[in-house]
Each structure stands twice: as C-alpha cells, then as structure tokens.
Short mmCIF file of C-alpha atoms in Angstrom, two decimals:
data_model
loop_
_atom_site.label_atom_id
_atom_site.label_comp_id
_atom_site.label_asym_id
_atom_site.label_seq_id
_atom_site.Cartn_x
_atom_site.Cartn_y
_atom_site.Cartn_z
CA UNK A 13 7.36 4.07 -18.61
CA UNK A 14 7.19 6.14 -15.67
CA UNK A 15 6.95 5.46 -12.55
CA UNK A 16 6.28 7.38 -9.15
CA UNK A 17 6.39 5.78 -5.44
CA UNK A 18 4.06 6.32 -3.02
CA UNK A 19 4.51 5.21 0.88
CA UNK A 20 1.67 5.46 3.21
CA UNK A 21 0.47 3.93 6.80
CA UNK A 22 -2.35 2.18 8.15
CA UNK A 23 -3.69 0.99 11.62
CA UNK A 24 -4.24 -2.77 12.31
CA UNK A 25 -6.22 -3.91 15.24
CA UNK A 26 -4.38 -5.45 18.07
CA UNK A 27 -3.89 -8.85 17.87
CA UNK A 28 -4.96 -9.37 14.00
CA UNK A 29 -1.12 -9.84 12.41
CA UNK A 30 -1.73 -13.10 12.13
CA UNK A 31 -4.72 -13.03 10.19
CA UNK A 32 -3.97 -9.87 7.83
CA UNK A 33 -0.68 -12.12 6.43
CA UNK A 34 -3.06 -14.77 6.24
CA UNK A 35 -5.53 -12.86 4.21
CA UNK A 36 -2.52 -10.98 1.94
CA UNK A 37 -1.31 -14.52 1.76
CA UNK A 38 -4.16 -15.62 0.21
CA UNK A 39 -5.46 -12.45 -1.76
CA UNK A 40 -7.59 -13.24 -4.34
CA UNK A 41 -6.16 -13.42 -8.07
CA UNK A 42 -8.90 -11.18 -9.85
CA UNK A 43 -7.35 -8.70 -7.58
CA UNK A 44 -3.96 -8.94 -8.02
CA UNK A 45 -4.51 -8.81 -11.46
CA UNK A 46 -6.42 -5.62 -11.32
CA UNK A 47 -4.09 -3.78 -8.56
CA UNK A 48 -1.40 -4.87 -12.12
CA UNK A 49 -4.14 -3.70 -15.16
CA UNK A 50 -4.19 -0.55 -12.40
CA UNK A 51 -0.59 0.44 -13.00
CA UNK A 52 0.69 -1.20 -10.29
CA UNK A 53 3.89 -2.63 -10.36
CA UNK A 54 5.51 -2.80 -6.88
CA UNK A 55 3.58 -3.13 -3.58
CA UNK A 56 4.74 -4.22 -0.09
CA UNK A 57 3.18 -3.86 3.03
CA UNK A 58 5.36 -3.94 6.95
CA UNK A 59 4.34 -3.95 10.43
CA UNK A 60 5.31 -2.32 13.41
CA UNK A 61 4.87 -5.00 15.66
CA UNK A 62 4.83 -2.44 18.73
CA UNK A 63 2.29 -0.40 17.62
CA UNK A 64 0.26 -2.37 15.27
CA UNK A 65 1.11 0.39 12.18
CA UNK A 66 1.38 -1.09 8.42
CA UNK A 67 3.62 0.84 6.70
CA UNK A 68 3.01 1.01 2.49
CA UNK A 69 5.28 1.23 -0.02
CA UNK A 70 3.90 1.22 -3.81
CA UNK A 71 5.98 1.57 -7.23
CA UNK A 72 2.91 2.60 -9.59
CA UNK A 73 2.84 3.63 -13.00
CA UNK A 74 2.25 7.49 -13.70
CA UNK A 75 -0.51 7.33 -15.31
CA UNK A 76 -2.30 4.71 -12.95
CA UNK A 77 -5.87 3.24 -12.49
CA UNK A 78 -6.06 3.42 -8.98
CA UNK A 79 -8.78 6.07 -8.36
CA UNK A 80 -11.24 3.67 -10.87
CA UNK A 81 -10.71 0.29 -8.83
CA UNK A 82 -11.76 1.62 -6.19
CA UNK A 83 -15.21 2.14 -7.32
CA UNK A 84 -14.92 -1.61 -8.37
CA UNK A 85 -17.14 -4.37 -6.78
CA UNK A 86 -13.78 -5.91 -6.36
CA UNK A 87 -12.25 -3.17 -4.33
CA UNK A 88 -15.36 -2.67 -2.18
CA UNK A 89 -15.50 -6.69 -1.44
CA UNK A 90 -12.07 -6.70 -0.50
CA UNK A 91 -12.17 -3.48 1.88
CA UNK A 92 -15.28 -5.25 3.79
CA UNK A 93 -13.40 -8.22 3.63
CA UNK A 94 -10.75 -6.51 5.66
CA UNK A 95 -12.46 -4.31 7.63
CA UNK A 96 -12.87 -6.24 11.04
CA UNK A 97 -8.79 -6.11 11.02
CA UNK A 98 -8.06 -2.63 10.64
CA UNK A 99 -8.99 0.53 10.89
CA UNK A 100 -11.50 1.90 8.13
CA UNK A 101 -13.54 4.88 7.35
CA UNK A 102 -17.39 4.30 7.42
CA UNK A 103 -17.45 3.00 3.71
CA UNK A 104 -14.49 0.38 4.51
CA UNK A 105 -11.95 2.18 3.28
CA UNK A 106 -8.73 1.86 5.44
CA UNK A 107 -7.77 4.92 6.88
CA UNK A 108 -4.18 5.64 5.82
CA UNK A 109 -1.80 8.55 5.74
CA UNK A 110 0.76 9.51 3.00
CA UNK A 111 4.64 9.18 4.52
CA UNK A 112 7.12 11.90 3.60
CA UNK A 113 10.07 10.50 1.53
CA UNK A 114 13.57 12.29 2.92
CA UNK A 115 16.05 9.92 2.18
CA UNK A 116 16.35 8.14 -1.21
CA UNK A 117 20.01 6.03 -2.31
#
C-alpha cells in the first residue's frame, strides 16, 4: 500500500476552540467510516491558540476517495455543520491551504 501525506491549514473563528474539539469529539461514525472507505488512514488536526489557525496533517492512501466524498450528502452535512466555526468558502467548504513539507526524520 502506498501512502502519501498531506498537511494543510485552516482558520477557526475566535473564541470557537472549545466547540470545534467538542464537535471532532463527537464526529459522527458514518463519517469516520467514510473519511477510512476514502483511503484515509491517519488524520490529526492542531491549533494555534494565538492565532486561531488549525494546522492538518493526513496519512492517505495513494489512490484515495477523497475528491468523491466530498460530493457526498455526508460531506456537505458535515461542512454546514461546521461552518459557523470556521472559515468556509460560499458552499461550506473550509478554506484551507496546502503546507510545504521541509523537514522529514
């Protein structure tokens, strides 16, 4: 199996940090179970706590599903679902940016 690692940021509102753990804390099952059916097999999420950035890191497989759950029902539900928190694109989408690996051990 291969597998590739992607990092990335996103923007949570001031004051929410609270309330995204809570939410992560209680993600649903249906979709952790489809993030795993996607390819993924690794995925943790950090905070800045001074500037309110989450910073990404996933371990996914190569050959991944990610691009089709996010045309899911499931995907879109859980972006609106999160999109008072953070910041999103117009379709709920949270804005994020790829990271630049440079170190690796």
């Amino acid at each position: 199996m291969s597998l590739e690692v992607v990092a990335f940021k996103m923007q949570l509102n001031p004051g929410q940090s609270a309330e995204y753990k809570r939410r992560h804390d209680d993600i649903w099952p249906e979709l952790s179970q489809a993030l795993r059916d996607a390819g993924v097999i690794d995925y943790s999420i950090h905070l800045d706590d001074e500037t309110n950035t989450l910073f990404a890191v996933m371990k996914r497989k190569t050959n991944h599903g990610l691009d089709e759950l996010s045309n899911t029902d499931l995907m879109q539900r859980w972006w609106a679902h999160m999109a008072d928190i953070m910041q999103t694109n117009p379709d709920n989408v949270p804005i994020s940016t790829p990271l630049t690996n440079l170190f690796e051990l």
